[in-house]
């Protein structure tokens, strides 16, 4: 982001690895980071999958590389592990959550 903000003219840059990953890949790495089997916690409801959703979305960071000299320095897996650890640290820093009021509990 710092490189983008240093440019004389505002422009759009795509920051991407150029590699395809599924949502499931993110889930597998995140749950694996904390030693959990994601199958025990995640369910997929096929009714919620949008039929018009593109099958493959692949980012091309060639412009960022060409104009900014930017290239990814960490792997996808390392990025997800870092994000998972940071999210857990942020939750831990907030302290224990207050119990939900009875009226907020579905049932």
mmCIF file with all atom_site columns, C-alpha atoms in Angstrom:
data_model
loop_
_atom_site.group_PDB
_atom_site.id
_atom_site.type_symbol
_atom_site.label_atom_id
_atom_site.label_alt_id
_atom_site.label_comp_id
_atom_site.label_asym_id
_atom_site.label_entity_id
_atom_site.label_seq_id
_atom_site.pdbx_PDB_ins_code
_atom_site.Cartn_x
_atom_site.Cartn_y
_atom_site.Cartn_z
_atom_site.occupancy
_atom_site.B_iso_or_equiv
_atom_site.pdbx_formal_charge
_atom_site.auth_seq_id
_atom_site.auth_comp_id
_atom_site.auth_asym_id
_atom_site.auth_atom_id
_atom_site.pdbx_PDB_model_num
ATOM 1   C CA . UNK A 1 1   ? 0.000   0.000   0.000   1.00 0.00 ? 1   UNK A CA 1
ATOM 2   C CA . UNK A 1 2   ? 2.837   2.368   0.802   1.00 0.00 ? 2   UNK A CA 1
ATOM 3   C CA . UNK A 1 3   ? 4.167   2.049   -2.771  1.00 0.00 ? 3   UNK A CA 1
ATOM 4   C CA . UNK A 1 4   ? 0.715   2.876   -4.180  1.00 0.00 ? 4   UNK A CA 1
ATOM 5   C CA . UNK A 1 5   ? 0.454   6.005   -2.041  1.00 0.00 ? 5   UNK A CA 1
ATOM 6   C CA . UNK A 1 6   ? 3.859   7.248   -3.198  1.00 0.00 ? 6   UNK A CA 1
ATOM 7   C CA . UNK A 1 7   ? 2.785   7.547   -6.847  1.00 0.00 ? 7   UNK A CA 1
ATOM 8   C CA . UNK A 1 8   ? 2.356   11.018  -8.371  1.00 0.00 ? 8   UNK A CA 1
ATOM 9   C CA . UNK A 1 9   ? -1.015  10.066  -9.873  1.00 0.00 ? 9   UNK A CA 1
ATOM 10  C CA . UNK A 1 10  ? -3.706  7.946   -8.288  1.00 0.00 ? 10  UNK A CA 1
ATOM 11  C CA . UNK A 1 11  ? -4.226  4.658   -10.086 1.00 0.00 ? 11  UNK A CA 1
ATOM 12  C CA . UNK A 1 12  ? -5.672  1.203   -9.519  1.00 0.00 ? 12  UNK A CA 1
ATOM 13  C CA . UNK A 1 13  ? -3.373  -1.713  -8.777  1.00 0.00 ? 13  UNK A CA 1
ATOM 14  C CA . UNK A 1 14  ? -4.254  -5.333  -8.291  1.00 0.00 ? 14  UNK A CA 1
ATOM 15  C CA . UNK A 1 15  ? -2.358  -7.065  -5.509  1.00 0.00 ? 15  UNK A CA 1
ATOM 16  C CA . UNK A 1 16  ? -2.534  -10.800 -6.161  1.00 0.00 ? 16  UNK A CA 1
ATOM 17  C CA . UNK A 1 17  ? -0.488  -13.975 -6.253  1.00 0.00 ? 17  UNK A CA 1
ATOM 18  C CA . UNK A 1 18  ? -1.705  -15.098 -9.666  1.00 0.00 ? 18  UNK A CA 1
ATOM 19  C CA . UNK A 1 19  ? -2.600  -18.496 -8.191  1.00 0.00 ? 19  UNK A CA 1
ATOM 20  C CA . UNK A 1 20  ? -6.074  -19.990 -7.895  1.00 0.00 ? 20  UNK A CA 1
ATOM 21  C CA . UNK A 1 21  ? -7.395  -20.837 -4.431  1.00 0.00 ? 21  UNK A CA 1
ATOM 22  C CA . UNK A 1 22  ? -10.768 -22.052 -3.240  1.00 0.00 ? 22  UNK A CA 1
ATOM 23  C CA . UNK A 1 23  ? -12.543 -20.824 -0.125  1.00 0.00 ? 23  UNK A CA 1
ATOM 24  C CA . UNK A 1 24  ? -11.967 -24.355 1.130   1.00 0.00 ? 24  UNK A CA 1
ATOM 25  C CA . UNK A 1 25  ? -8.193  -23.783 0.826   1.00 0.00 ? 25  UNK A CA 1
ATOM 26  C CA . UNK A 1 26  ? -8.482  -20.823 3.204   1.00 0.00 ? 26  UNK A CA 1
ATOM 27  C CA . UNK A 1 27  ? -10.575 -22.847 5.639   1.00 0.00 ? 27  UNK A CA 1
ATOM 28  C CA . UNK A 1 28  ? -8.157  -25.790 5.577   1.00 0.00 ? 28  UNK A CA 1
ATOM 29  C CA . UNK A 1 29  ? -5.117  -23.605 6.314   1.00 0.00 ? 29  UNK A CA 1
ATOM 30  C CA . UNK A 1 30  ? -6.854  -21.478 8.976   1.00 0.00 ? 30  UNK A CA 1
ATOM 31  C CA . UNK A 1 31  ? -8.260  -24.446 10.893  1.00 0.00 ? 31  UNK A CA 1
ATOM 32  C CA . UNK A 1 32  ? -4.991  -26.354 10.457  1.00 0.00 ? 32  UNK A CA 1
ATOM 33  C CA . UNK A 1 33  ? -3.130  -23.403 11.994  1.00 0.00 ? 33  UNK A CA 1
ATOM 34  C CA . UNK A 1 34  ? -5.000  -23.956 15.252  1.00 0.00 ? 34  UNK A CA 1
ATOM 35  C CA . UNK A 1 35  ? -5.001  -27.752 15.046  1.00 0.00 ? 35  UNK A CA 1
ATOM 36  C CA . UNK A 1 36  ? -8.679  -28.219 14.276  1.00 0.00 ? 36  UNK A CA 1
ATOM 37  C CA . UNK A 1 37  ? -10.384 -30.457 11.723  1.00 0.00 ? 37  UNK A CA 1
ATOM 38  C CA . UNK A 1 38  ? -12.506 -28.025 9.724   1.00 0.00 ? 38  UNK A CA 1
ATOM 39  C CA . UNK A 1 39  ? -14.939 -30.785 8.762   1.00 0.00 ? 39  UNK A CA 1
ATOM 40  C CA . UNK A 1 40  ? -16.220 -30.761 12.350  1.00 0.00 ? 40  UNK A CA 1
ATOM 41  C CA . UNK A 1 41  ? -17.098 -27.042 12.222  1.00 0.00 ? 41  UNK A CA 1
ATOM 42  C CA . UNK A 1 42  ? -17.964 -26.073 8.664   1.00 0.00 ? 42  UNK A CA 1
ATOM 43  C CA . UNK A 1 43  ? -20.985 -27.094 6.649   1.00 0.00 ? 43  UNK A CA 1
ATOM 44  C CA . UNK A 1 44  ? -21.699 -26.265 3.032   1.00 0.00 ? 44  UNK A CA 1
ATOM 45  C CA . UNK A 1 45  ? -25.267 -25.611 1.960   1.00 0.00 ? 45  UNK A CA 1
ATOM 46  C CA . UNK A 1 46  ? -25.464 -26.094 -1.807  1.00 0.00 ? 46  UNK A CA 1
ATOM 47  C CA . UNK A 1 47  ? -28.677 -24.019 -1.866  1.00 0.00 ? 47  UNK A CA 1
ATOM 48  C CA . UNK A 1 48  ? -26.577 -20.956 -0.965  1.00 0.00 ? 48  UNK A CA 1
ATOM 49  C CA . UNK A 1 49  ? -24.112 -21.310 -3.837  1.00 0.00 ? 49  UNK A CA 1
ATOM 50  C CA . UNK A 1 50  ? -24.866 -18.731 -6.487  1.00 0.00 ? 50  UNK A CA 1
ATOM 51  C CA . UNK A 1 51  ? -25.233 -20.397 -9.902  1.00 0.00 ? 51  UNK A CA 1
ATOM 52  C CA . UNK A 1 52  ? -24.018 -17.308 -11.778 1.00 0.00 ? 52  UNK A CA 1
ATOM 53  C CA . UNK A 1 53  ? -20.843 -17.043 -9.688  1.00 0.00 ? 53  UNK A CA 1
ATOM 54  C CA . UNK A 1 54  ? -17.701 -17.173 -11.846 1.00 0.00 ? 54  UNK A CA 1
ATOM 55  C CA . UNK A 1 55  ? -15.944 -20.514 -11.563 1.00 0.00 ? 55  UNK A CA 1
ATOM 56  C CA . UNK A 1 56  ? -12.446 -19.040 -11.471 1.00 0.00 ? 56  UNK A CA 1
ATOM 57  C CA . UNK A 1 57  ? -11.216 -15.631 -10.382 1.00 0.00 ? 57  UNK A CA 1
ATOM 58  C CA . UNK A 1 58  ? -7.507  -15.108 -10.883 1.00 0.00 ? 58  UNK A CA 1
ATOM 59  C CA . UNK A 1 59  ? -5.681  -11.895 -10.050 1.00 0.00 ? 59  UNK A CA 1
ATOM 60  C CA . UNK A 1 60  ? -2.984  -10.527 -12.347 1.00 0.00 ? 60  UNK A CA 1
ATOM 61  C CA . UNK A 1 61  ? -0.546  -8.225  -10.534 1.00 0.00 ? 61  UNK A CA 1
ATOM 62  C CA . UNK A 1 62  ? 1.562   -7.511  -13.643 1.00 0.00 ? 62  UNK A CA 1
ATOM 63  C CA . UNK A 1 63  ? 0.815   -3.767  -13.509 1.00 0.00 ? 63  UNK A CA 1
ATOM 64  C CA . UNK A 1 64  ? 1.845   -3.559  -9.836  1.00 0.00 ? 64  UNK A CA 1
ATOM 65  C CA . UNK A 1 65  ? 5.047   -5.439  -10.642 1.00 0.00 ? 65  UNK A CA 1
ATOM 66  C CA . UNK A 1 66  ? 5.793   -3.318  -13.712 1.00 0.00 ? 66  UNK A CA 1
ATOM 67  C CA . UNK A 1 67  ? 5.004   0.101   -12.233 1.00 0.00 ? 67  UNK A CA 1
ATOM 68  C CA . UNK A 1 68  ? 5.751   -0.410  -8.542  1.00 0.00 ? 68  UNK A CA 1
ATOM 69  C CA . UNK A 1 69  ? 8.232   -3.274  -8.544  1.00 0.00 ? 69  UNK A CA 1
ATOM 70  C CA . UNK A 1 70  ? 5.806   -5.157  -6.277  1.00 0.00 ? 70  UNK A CA 1
ATOM 71  C CA . UNK A 1 71  ? 5.703   -8.931  -6.028  1.00 0.00 ? 71  UNK A CA 1
ATOM 72  C CA . UNK A 1 72  ? 4.312   -11.203 -3.304  1.00 0.00 ? 72  UNK A CA 1
ATOM 73  C CA . UNK A 1 73  ? 6.903   -12.103 -0.674  1.00 0.00 ? 73  UNK A CA 1
ATOM 74  C CA . UNK A 1 74  ? 5.002   -14.733 1.271   1.00 0.00 ? 74  UNK A CA 1
ATOM 75  C CA . UNK A 1 75  ? 3.009   -17.761 0.185   1.00 0.00 ? 75  UNK A CA 1
ATOM 76  C CA . UNK A 1 76  ? -0.761  -17.996 0.283   1.00 0.00 ? 76  UNK A CA 1
ATOM 77  C CA . UNK A 1 77  ? -0.535  -20.493 3.139   1.00 0.00 ? 77  UNK A CA 1
ATOM 78  C CA . UNK A 1 78  ? 1.775   -18.252 5.166   1.00 0.00 ? 78  UNK A CA 1
ATOM 79  C CA . UNK A 1 79  ? -0.550  -15.283 4.634   1.00 0.00 ? 79  UNK A CA 1
ATOM 80  C CA . UNK A 1 80  ? -3.578  -17.245 5.878   1.00 0.00 ? 80  UNK A CA 1
ATOM 81  C CA . UNK A 1 81  ? -1.609  -18.533 8.891   1.00 0.00 ? 81  UNK A CA 1
ATOM 82  C CA . UNK A 1 82  ? -0.511  -14.977 9.775   1.00 0.00 ? 82  UNK A CA 1
ATOM 83  C CA . UNK A 1 83  ? -4.061  -13.661 9.397   1.00 0.00 ? 83  UNK A CA 1
ATOM 84  C CA . UNK A 1 84  ? -5.445  -16.465 11.581  1.00 0.00 ? 84  UNK A CA 1
ATOM 85  C CA . UNK A 1 85  ? -2.891  -15.878 14.347  1.00 0.00 ? 85  UNK A CA 1
ATOM 86  C CA . UNK A 1 86  ? -3.496  -12.104 14.214  1.00 0.00 ? 86  UNK A CA 1
ATOM 87  C CA . UNK A 1 87  ? -7.284  -12.545 14.370  1.00 0.00 ? 87  UNK A CA 1
ATOM 88  C CA . UNK A 1 88  ? -6.986  -14.878 17.364  1.00 0.00 ? 88  UNK A CA 1
ATOM 89  C CA . UNK A 1 89  ? -4.667  -12.423 19.128  1.00 0.00 ? 89  UNK A CA 1
ATOM 90  C CA . UNK A 1 90  ? -7.148  -9.589  18.527  1.00 0.00 ? 90  UNK A CA 1
ATOM 91  C CA . UNK A 1 91  ? -10.017 -11.649 19.953  1.00 0.00 ? 91  UNK A CA 1
ATOM 92  C CA . UNK A 1 92  ? -7.907  -12.649 22.968  1.00 0.00 ? 92  UNK A CA 1
ATOM 93  C CA . UNK A 1 93  ? -6.997  -8.993  23.595  1.00 0.00 ? 93  UNK A CA 1
ATOM 94  C CA . UNK A 1 94  ? -10.697 -8.090  23.790  1.00 0.00 ? 94  UNK A CA 1
ATOM 95  C CA . UNK A 1 95  ? -11.157 -10.371 26.786  1.00 0.00 ? 95  UNK A CA 1
ATOM 96  C CA . UNK A 1 96  ? -14.046 -12.713 27.470  1.00 0.00 ? 96  UNK A CA 1
ATOM 97  C CA . UNK A 1 97  ? -17.263 -11.941 25.653  1.00 0.00 ? 97  UNK A CA 1
ATOM 98  C CA . UNK A 1 98  ? -20.290 -10.978 27.670  1.00 0.00 ? 98  UNK A CA 1
ATOM 99  C CA . UNK A 1 99  ? -23.065 -13.582 27.590  1.00 0.00 ? 99  UNK A CA 1
ATOM 100 C CA . UNK A 1 100 ? -25.853 -12.872 25.138  1.00 0.00 ? 100 UNK A CA 1
ATOM 101 C CA . UNK A 1 101 ? -29.097 -11.649 26.672  1.00 0.00 ? 101 UNK A CA 1
ATOM 102 C CA . UNK A 1 102 ? -31.791 -14.336 26.849  1.00 0.00 ? 102 UNK A CA 1
ATOM 103 C CA . UNK A 1 103 ? -33.883 -12.489 24.254  1.00 0.00 ? 103 UNK A CA 1
ATOM 104 C CA . UNK A 1 104 ? -31.022 -12.732 21.742  1.00 0.00 ? 104 UNK A CA 1
ATOM 105 C CA . UNK A 1 105 ? -30.689 -16.501 21.991  1.00 0.00 ? 105 UNK A CA 1
ATOM 106 C CA . UNK A 1 106 ? -32.636 -18.209 19.182  1.00 0.00 ? 106 UNK A CA 1
ATOM 107 C CA . UNK A 1 107 ? -34.891 -21.020 20.120  1.00 0.00 ? 107 UNK A CA 1
#
